[in-house]
Coordinates of C-alpha atoms and ligand atoms in Angstrom, one line a residue:
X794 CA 0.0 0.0 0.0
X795 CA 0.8 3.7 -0.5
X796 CA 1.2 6.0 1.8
X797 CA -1.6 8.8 1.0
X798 CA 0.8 12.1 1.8
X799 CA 3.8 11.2 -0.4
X800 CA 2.3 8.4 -2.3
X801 CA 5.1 6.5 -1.6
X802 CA 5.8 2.6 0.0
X803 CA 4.0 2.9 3.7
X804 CA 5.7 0.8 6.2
X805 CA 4.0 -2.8 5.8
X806 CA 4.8 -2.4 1.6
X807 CA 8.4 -1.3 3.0
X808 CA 8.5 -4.6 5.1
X809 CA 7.8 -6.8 2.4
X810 CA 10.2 -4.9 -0.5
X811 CA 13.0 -5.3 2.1
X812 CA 12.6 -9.0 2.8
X813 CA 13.0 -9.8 -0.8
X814 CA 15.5 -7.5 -1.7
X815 CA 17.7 -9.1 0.7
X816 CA 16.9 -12.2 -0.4
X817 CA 17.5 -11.1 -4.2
X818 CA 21.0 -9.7 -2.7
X819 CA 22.4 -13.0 -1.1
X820 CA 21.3 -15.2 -4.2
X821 CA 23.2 -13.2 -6.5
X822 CA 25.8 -12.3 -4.1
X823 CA 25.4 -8.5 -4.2
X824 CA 25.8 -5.7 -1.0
X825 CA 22.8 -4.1 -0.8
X826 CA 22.3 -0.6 1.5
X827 CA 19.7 0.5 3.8
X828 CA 19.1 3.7 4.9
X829 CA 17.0 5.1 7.5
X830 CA 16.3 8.9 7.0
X831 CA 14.7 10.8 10.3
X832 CA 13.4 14.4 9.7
X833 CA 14.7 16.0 13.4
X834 CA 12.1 18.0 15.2
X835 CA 9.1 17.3 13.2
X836 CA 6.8 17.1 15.6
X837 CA 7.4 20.7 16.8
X838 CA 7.0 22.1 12.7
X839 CA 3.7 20.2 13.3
X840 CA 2.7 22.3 16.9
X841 CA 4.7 25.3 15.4
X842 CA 3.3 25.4 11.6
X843 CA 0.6 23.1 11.8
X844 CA -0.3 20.0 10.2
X845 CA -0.4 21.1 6.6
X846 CA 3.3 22.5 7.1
X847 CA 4.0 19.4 8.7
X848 CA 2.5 17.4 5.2
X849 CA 4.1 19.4 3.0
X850 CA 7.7 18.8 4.8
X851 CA 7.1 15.3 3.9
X852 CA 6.1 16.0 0.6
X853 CA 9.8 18.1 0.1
X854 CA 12.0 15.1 1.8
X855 CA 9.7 12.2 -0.4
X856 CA 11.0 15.3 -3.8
X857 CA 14.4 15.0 -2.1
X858 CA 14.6 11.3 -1.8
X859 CA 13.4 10.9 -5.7
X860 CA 16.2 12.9 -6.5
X861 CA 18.6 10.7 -5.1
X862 CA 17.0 7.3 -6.2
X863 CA 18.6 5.4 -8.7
X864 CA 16.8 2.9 -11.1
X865 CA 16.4 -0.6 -8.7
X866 CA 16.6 1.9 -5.9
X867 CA 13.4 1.8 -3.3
X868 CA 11.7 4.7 -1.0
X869 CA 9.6 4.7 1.2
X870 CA 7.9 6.3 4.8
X871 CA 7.6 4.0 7.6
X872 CA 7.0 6.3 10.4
X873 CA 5.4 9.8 10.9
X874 CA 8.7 11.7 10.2
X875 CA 10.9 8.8 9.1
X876 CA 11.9 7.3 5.5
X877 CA 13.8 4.6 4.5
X878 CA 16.0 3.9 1.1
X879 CA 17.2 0.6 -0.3
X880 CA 19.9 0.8 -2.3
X881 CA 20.8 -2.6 -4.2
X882 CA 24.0 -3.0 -5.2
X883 CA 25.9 -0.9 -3.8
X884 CA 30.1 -2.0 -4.2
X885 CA 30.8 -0.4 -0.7
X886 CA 29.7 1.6 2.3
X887 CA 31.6 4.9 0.3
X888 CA 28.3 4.9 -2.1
X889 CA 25.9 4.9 0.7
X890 CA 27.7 7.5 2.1
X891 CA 27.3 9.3 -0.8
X892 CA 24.2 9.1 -1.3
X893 CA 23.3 10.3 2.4
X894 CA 25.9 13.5 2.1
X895 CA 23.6 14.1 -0.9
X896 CA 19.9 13.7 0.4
X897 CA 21.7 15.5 3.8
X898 CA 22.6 18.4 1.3
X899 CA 19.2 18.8 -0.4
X900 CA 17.7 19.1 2.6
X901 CA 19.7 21.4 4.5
X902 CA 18.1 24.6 2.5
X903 CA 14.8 26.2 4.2
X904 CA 11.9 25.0 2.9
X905 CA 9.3 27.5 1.5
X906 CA 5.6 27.0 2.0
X907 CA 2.8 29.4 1.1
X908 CA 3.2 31.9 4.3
X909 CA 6.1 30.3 6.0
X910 CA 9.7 29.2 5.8
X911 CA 10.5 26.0 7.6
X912 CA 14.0 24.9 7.8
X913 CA 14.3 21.3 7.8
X914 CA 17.1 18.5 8.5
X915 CA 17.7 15.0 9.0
X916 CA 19.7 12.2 10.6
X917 CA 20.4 9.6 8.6
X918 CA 21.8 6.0 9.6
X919 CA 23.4 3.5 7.0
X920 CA 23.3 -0.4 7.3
X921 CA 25.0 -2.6 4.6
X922 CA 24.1 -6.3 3.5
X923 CA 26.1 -8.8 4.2
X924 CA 28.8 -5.9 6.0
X925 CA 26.3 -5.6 9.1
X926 CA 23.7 -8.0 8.8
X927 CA 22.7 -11.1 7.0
X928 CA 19.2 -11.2 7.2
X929 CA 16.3 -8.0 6.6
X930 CA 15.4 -7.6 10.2
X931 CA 18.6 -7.4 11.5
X932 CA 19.8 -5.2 8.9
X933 CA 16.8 -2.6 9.7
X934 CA 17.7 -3.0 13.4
X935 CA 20.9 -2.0 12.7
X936 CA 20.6 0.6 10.1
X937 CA 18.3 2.1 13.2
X938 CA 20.7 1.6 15.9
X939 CA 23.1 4.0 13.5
X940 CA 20.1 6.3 13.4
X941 CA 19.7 7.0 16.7
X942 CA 23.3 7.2 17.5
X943 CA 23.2 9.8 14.3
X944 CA 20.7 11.8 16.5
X945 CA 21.8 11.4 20.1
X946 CA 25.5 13.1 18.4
X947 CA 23.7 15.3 16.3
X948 CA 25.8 14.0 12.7
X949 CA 24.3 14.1 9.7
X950 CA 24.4 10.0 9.6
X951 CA 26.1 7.5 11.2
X952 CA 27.1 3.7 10.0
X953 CA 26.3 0.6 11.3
X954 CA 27.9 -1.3 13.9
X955 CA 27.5 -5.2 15.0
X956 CA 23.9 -5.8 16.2
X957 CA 22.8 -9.2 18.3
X958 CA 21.1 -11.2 16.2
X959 CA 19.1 -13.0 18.2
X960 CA 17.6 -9.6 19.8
X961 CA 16.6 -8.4 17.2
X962 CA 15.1 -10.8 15.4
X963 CA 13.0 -11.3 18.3
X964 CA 12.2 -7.2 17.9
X965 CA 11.3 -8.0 14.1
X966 CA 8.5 -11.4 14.8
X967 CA 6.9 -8.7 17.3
X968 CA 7.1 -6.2 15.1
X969 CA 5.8 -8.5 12.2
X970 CA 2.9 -9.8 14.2
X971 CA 1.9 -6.5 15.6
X972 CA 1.3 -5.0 12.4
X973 CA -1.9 -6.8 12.0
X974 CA -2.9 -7.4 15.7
X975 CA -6.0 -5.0 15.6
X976 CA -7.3 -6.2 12.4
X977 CA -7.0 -9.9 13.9
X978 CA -8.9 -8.8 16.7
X979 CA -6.3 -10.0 18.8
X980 CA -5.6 -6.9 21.0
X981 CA -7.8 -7.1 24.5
X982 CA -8.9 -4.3 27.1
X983 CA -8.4 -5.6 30.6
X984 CA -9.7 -3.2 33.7
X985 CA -7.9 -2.8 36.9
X986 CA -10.2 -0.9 39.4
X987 CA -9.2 1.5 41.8
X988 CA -11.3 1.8 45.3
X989 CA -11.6 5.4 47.1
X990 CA -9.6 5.1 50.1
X991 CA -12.2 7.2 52.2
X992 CA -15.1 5.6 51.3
X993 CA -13.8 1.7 49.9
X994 CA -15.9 2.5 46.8
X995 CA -14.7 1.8 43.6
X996 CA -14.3 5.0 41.4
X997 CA -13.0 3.6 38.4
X998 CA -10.4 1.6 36.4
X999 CA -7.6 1.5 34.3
X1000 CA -7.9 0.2 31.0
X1001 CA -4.7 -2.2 30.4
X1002 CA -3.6 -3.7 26.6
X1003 CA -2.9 -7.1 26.3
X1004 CA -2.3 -9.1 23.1
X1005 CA -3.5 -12.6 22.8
X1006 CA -1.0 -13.2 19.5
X1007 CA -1.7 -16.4 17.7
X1008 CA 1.6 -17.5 17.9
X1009 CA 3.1 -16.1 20.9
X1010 CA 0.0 -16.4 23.9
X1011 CA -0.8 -13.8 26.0
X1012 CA 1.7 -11.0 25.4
X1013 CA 2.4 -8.1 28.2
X1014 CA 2.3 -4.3 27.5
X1015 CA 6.3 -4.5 28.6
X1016 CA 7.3 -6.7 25.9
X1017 CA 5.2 -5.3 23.0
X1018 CA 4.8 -1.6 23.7
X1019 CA 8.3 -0.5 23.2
X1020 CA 8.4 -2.1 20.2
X1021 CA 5.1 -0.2 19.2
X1022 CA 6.9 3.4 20.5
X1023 CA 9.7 2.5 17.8
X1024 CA 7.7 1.8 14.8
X1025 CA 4.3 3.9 14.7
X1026 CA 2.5 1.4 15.6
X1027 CA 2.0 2.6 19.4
X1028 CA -0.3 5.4 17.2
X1029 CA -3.5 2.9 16.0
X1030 CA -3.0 1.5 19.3
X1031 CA -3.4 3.9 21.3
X1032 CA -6.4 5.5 19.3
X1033 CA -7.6 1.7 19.4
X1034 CA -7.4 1.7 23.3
X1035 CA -9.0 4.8 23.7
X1036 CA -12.5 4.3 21.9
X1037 CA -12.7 0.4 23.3
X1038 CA -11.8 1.9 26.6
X1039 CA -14.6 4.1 26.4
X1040 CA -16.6 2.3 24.4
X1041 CA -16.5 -1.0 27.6
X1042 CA -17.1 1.6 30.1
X1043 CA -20.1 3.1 28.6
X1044 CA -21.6 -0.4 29.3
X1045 CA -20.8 -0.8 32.7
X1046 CA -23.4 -1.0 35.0
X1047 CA -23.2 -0.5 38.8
X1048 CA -24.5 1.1 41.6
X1049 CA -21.5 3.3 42.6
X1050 CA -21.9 6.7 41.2
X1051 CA -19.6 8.1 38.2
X1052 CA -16.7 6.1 37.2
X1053 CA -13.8 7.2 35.6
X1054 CA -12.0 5.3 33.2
X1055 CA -8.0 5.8 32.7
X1056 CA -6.4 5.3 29.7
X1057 CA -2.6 5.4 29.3
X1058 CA -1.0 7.8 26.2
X1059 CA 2.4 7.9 25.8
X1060 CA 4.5 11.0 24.9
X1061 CA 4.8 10.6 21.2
X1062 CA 0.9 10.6 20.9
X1063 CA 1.2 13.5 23.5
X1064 CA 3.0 15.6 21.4
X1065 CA 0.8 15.1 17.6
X1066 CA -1.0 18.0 16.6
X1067 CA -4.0 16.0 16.7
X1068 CA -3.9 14.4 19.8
X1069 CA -6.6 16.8 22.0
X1070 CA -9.4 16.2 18.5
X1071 CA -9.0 12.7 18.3
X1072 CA -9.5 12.4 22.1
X1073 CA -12.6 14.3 21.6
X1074 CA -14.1 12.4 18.8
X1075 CA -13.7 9.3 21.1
X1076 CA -15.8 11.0 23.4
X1077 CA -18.2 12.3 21.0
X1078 CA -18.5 8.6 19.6
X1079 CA -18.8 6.9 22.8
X1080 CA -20.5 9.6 24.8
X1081 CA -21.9 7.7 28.2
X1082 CA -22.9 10.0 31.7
X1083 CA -21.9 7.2 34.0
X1084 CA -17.9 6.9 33.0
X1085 CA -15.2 9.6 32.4
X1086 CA -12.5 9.7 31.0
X1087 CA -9.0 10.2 32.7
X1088 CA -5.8 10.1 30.2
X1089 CA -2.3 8.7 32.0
X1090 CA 0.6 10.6 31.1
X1091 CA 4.0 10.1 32.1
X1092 CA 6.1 13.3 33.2
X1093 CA 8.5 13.2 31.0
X1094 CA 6.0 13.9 28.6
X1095 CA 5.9 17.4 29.2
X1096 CA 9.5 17.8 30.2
X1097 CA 11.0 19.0 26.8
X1098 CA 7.8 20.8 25.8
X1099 CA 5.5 22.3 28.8
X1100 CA 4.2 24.8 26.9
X1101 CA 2.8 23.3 24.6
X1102 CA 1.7 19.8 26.2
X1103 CA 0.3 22.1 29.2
X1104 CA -1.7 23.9 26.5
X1105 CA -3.5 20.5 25.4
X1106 CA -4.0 19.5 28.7
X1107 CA -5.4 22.6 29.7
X1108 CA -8.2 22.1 26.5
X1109 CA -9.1 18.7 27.7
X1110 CA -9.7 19.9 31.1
X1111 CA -11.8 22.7 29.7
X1112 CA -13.4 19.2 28.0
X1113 CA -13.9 17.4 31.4
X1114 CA -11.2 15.2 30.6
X1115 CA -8.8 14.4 33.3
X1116 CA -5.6 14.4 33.6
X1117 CA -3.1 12.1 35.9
X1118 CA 0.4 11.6 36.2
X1119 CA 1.5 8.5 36.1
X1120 CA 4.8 6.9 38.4
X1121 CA 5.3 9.8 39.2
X1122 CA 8.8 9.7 41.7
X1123 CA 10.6 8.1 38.9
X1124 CA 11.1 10.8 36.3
X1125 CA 12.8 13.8 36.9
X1126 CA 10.5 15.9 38.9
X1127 CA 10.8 19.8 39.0
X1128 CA 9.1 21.1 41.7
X1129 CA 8.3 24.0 39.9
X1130 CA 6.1 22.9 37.2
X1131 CA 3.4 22.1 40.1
X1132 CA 2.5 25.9 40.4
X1133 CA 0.6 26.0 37.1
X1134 CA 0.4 21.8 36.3
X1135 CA -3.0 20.8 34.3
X1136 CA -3.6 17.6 36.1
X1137 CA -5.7 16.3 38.7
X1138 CA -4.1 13.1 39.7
X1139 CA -0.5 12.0 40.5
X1140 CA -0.2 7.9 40.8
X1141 CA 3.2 7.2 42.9
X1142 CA 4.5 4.5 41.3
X1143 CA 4.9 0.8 42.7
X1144 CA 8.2 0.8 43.3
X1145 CA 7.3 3.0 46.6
X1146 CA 4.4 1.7 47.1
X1147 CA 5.4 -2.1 47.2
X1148 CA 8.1 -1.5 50.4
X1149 CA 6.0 1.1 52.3
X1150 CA 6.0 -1.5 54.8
X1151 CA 9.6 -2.6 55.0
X1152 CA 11.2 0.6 54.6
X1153 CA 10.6 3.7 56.5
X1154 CA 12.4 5.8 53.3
X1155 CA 10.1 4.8 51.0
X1156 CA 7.0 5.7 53.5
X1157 CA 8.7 8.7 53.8
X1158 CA 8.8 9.6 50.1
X1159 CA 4.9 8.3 49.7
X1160 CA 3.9 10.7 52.9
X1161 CA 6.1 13.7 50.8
X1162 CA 3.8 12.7 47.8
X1163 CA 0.4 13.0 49.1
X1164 CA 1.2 15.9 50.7
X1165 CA 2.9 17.4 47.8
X1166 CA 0.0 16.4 45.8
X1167 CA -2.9 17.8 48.4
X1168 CA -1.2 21.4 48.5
X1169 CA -1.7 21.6 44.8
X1170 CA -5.1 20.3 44.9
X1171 CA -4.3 16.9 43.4
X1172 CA -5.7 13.5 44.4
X1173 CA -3.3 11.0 44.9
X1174 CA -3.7 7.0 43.5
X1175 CA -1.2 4.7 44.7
X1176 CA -0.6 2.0 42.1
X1177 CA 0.8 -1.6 43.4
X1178 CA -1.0 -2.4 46.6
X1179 CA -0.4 -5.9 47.5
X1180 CA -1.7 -6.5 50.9
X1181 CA -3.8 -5.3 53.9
X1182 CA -1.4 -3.6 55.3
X1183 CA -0.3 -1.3 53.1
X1184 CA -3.5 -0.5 52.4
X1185 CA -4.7 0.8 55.8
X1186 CA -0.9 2.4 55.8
X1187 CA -2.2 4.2 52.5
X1188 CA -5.3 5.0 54.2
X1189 CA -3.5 6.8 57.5
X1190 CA -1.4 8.5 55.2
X1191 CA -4.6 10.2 53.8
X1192 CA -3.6 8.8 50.3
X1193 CA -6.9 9.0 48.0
X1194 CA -7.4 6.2 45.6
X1195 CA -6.0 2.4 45.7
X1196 CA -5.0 -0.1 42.9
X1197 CA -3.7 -2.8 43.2
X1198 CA -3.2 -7.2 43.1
X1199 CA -4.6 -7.0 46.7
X1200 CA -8.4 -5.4 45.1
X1201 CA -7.9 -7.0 42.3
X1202 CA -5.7 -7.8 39.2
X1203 CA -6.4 -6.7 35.5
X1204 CA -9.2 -8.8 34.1
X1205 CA -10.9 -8.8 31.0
X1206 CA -14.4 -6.3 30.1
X1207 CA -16.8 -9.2 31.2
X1208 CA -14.8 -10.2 34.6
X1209 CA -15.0 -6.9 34.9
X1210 CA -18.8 -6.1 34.8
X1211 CA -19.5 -8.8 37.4
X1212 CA -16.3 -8.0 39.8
X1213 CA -18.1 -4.1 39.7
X1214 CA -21.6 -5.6 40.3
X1215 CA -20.7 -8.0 43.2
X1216 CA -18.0 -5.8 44.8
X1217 CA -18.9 -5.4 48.6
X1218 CA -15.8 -3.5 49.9
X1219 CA -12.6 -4.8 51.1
X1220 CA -13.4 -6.7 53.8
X1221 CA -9.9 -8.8 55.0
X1222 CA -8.2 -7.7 58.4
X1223 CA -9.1 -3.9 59.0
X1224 CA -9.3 -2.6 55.6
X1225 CA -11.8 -0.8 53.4
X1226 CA -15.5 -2.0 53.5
X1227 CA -17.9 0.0 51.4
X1228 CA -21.3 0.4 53.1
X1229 CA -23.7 -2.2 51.5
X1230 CA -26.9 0.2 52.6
X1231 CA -25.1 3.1 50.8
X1232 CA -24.6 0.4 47.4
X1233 CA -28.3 -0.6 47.4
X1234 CA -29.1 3.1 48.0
X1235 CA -27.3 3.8 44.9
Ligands
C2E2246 P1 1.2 1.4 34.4 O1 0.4 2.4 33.5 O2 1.9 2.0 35.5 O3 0.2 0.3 34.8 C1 0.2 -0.3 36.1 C2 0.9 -1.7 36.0 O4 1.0 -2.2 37.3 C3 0.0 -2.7 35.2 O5 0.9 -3.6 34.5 C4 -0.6 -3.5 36.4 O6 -1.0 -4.8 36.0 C5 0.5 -3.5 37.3 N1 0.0 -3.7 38.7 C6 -1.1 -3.2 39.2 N2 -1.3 -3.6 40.5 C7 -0.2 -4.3 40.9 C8 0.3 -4.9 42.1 O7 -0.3 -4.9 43.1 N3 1.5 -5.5 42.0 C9 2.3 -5.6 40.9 N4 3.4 -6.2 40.9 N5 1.8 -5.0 39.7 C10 0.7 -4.3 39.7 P2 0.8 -4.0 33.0 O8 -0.7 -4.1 32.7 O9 1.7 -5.1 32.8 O10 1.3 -2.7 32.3 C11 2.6 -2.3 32.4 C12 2.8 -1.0 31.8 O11 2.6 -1.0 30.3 C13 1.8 0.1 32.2 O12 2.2 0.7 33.4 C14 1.9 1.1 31.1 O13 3.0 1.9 31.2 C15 2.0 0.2 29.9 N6 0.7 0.0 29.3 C16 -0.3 -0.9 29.6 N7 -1.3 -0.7 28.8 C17 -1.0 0.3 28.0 C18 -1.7 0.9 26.9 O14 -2.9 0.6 26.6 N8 -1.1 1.9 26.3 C19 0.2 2.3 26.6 N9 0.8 3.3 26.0 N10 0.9 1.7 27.6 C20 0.3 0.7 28.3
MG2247 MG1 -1.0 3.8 33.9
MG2248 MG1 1.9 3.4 36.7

């Protein structure tokens, strides 16, 4: 398939061509280059210029890439701001060299659009069959792992080094099976709730991805979103996540008041242009009075870009959306963001949570938290409560919200209806028990 902006390969086409092109290489015993060409800061020409501008810079690299191409030669875009060029038969690393000086050169001139100059550049990494890799999905992982070390020095491109094989192939069958995950219905909503620590009620849940692959079993978020972050994927995803999040909770049916339903979004969806519409067409789609919708962001989201992430988050609160931070404790924290922060949850991460009981330090840092997060009018969630204890710890501490194993684990939509219909408080040794008068009262 094409892609529809630049009408060139789109990533899946891209997939295929470079399979067989290797393949063609090694049975006629020709090298054979890849390279991966990233534009740098696109997302902030989309936030700065818009999306149009943003279209149109991909419209000038797809020109610049033509330029370059050589009969035999393939291009194509296999990520929002990335493009990739095979180059078979090539005699030695020299030509692909060449040819990245070149599209590097072509770029580096502003680009002029109807009312505004952009000026664009790229990082380019170079991988070479048989030099670097023998098979296609080691040679992409490699041409990218020259990519980003392109980027993190800031060099125009960079060339391969020695990948592990075995790594990365295991990257690529994920990567492979992935691509088709939503269209095989093979990608599942689970709910985790979360109980009010004041009154043991349960205020809502968070919706968790899990991939029942074909061919692998039950597959966790850990293993399979990273690999989504790297290739675009973690975009149809996340959009995917959002409307069956919302879409399940519109259905549930309980006695307990409003509901909220969290949904994770991690900062490359964040930072689209996009990102606050599509949340609200979600909405719009799905609209339901008994459930809202909470987003989970991660602080280093708004780290490089507060201005502009805090202005999105700012419209979706205007929206009724809200707006929690999730582990918070393990990024790196700036007190002074908190003076003007659009959010109306932290979650302290696990980590804290899990020795409250065995360590005095990290009961320490969850006590700092909740009052950190109360002077800034901030409800507090603690994420990873295992046992009793912790939990009426939690509930001295004056810490809001609970989730955890010890309420209950991540189950699937249906488990979930009937855990939110029976649910009759926490009952075990001193904990939370919600007020069965109160539940039939409704
Ligand atoms: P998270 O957002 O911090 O989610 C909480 C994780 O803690 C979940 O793991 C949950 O199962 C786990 N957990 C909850 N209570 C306990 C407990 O008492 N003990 C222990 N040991 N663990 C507990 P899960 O579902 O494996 O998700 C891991 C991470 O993957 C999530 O961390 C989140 O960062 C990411 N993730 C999950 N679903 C999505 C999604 O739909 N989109 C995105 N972008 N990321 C997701
Ligand atoms: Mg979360
Ligand atoms: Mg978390």
């Amino acid at each position: 398939m094409k892609d529809s902006i630049t009408g060139l390969f789109d990533r899946q086409q891209f997939l295929r061509i470079l399979n067989s092109e290797v393949n063609e290489a090694g049975t006629h015993q020709i090298a054979l280059a890849l390279l991966l060409v990233d534009i740098r800061q696109f997302g902030r020409i989309n936030i700065k210029h818009g999306y149009a501008a943003g279209d149109s810079v991909l419209q000038v690299v797809a020109k610049v890439l033509e330029q370059v191409h050589r009969k035999g030669d393939q291009i194509a875009r296999i990520g929002d701001d990335q493009f990739a060029l095979i180059l078979p038969g090539v005699l030695n690393s020299g030509h692909a060299e060449l040819a990245a000086h070149k599209i590097h050169r072509l770029l580096d001139v502003p680009v002029q659009l109807d009312h505004d100059t952009i000026h664009c550049t790229a990082n380019i990494g170079i991988a070479l069959y048989p030099d670097h890799a023998r098979g296609a999905e080691v040679l992409l992982a490699a041409a990218d792992e020259a990519l980003r070390r392109a980027r993190l020095s800031d060099q125009p491109f960079c060339v391969a080094q020695g990948v592990d094989d075995d790594e990365y192939s295991e990257h690529w069958d994920i990567e492979m099976a992935l691509e088709d995950a939503i269209q095989k219905s093979e990608l599942r909503v689970y709910f985790q709730p979360k109980i009010s620590l004041l009154t043991g009620k349960p205020v809502g849940a968070e919706a968790l991805v899990r991939w029942e692959s074909a061919f692998r079993g039950l597959v966790g978020p850990d293993e399979f979103i990273p690999v989504a972050e790297s290739t675009g994927f973690i975009r149809p995803l996340t959009e995917w996540m959002l409307n069956s999040a919302l879409r399940l909770s519109s259905e549930w049916e309980h006695p307990w008041g409003e509901q909220e339903v969290s949904v994770n979004v991690p900062t490359q969806i964040l930072e689209r242009a996009d990102f606050v519409d599509t949340v609200m067409s979600a909405r719009e789609l799905w609209n339901s009075e008994g459930s809202r919708l909470c987003i989970e962001i991660l602080e280093q989201s708004f780290i490089e870009n507060i201005e502009a992430v805090f202005a999105k988050l700012k419209r979706l609160r205007d929206e009724g959306v809200r707006v929690s931070i999730d582990d918070f404790g393990t990024g790196y924290s700036s007190l002074s963001y908190f003076r003007d922060i659009p959010a109306d949850e932290l979650k302290i991460d696990r980590s804290f949570v899990s020795g409250l009981i065995q360590e005095r330090d990290n009961a320490n840092i969850v006590e700092l938290i909740v009052d950190l997060a109360h002077r800034f009018d901030l409800s507090v969630v603690a994420e990873g409560v295992e046992d009793a204890k912790t939990l009426s710890a939690l509930k001295k501490m004056q810490c809001d919200v609970a989730q955890g194993y010890f309420i209950a684990r991540p189950m699937p939509a249906d488990e979930y209806h009937g855990w939110l219909a029976n649910y009759r408080g926490i009952n075990a040794s001193g904990a939370i028990s919600a007020p069965d008068t109160e539940k039939s009262a409704g």
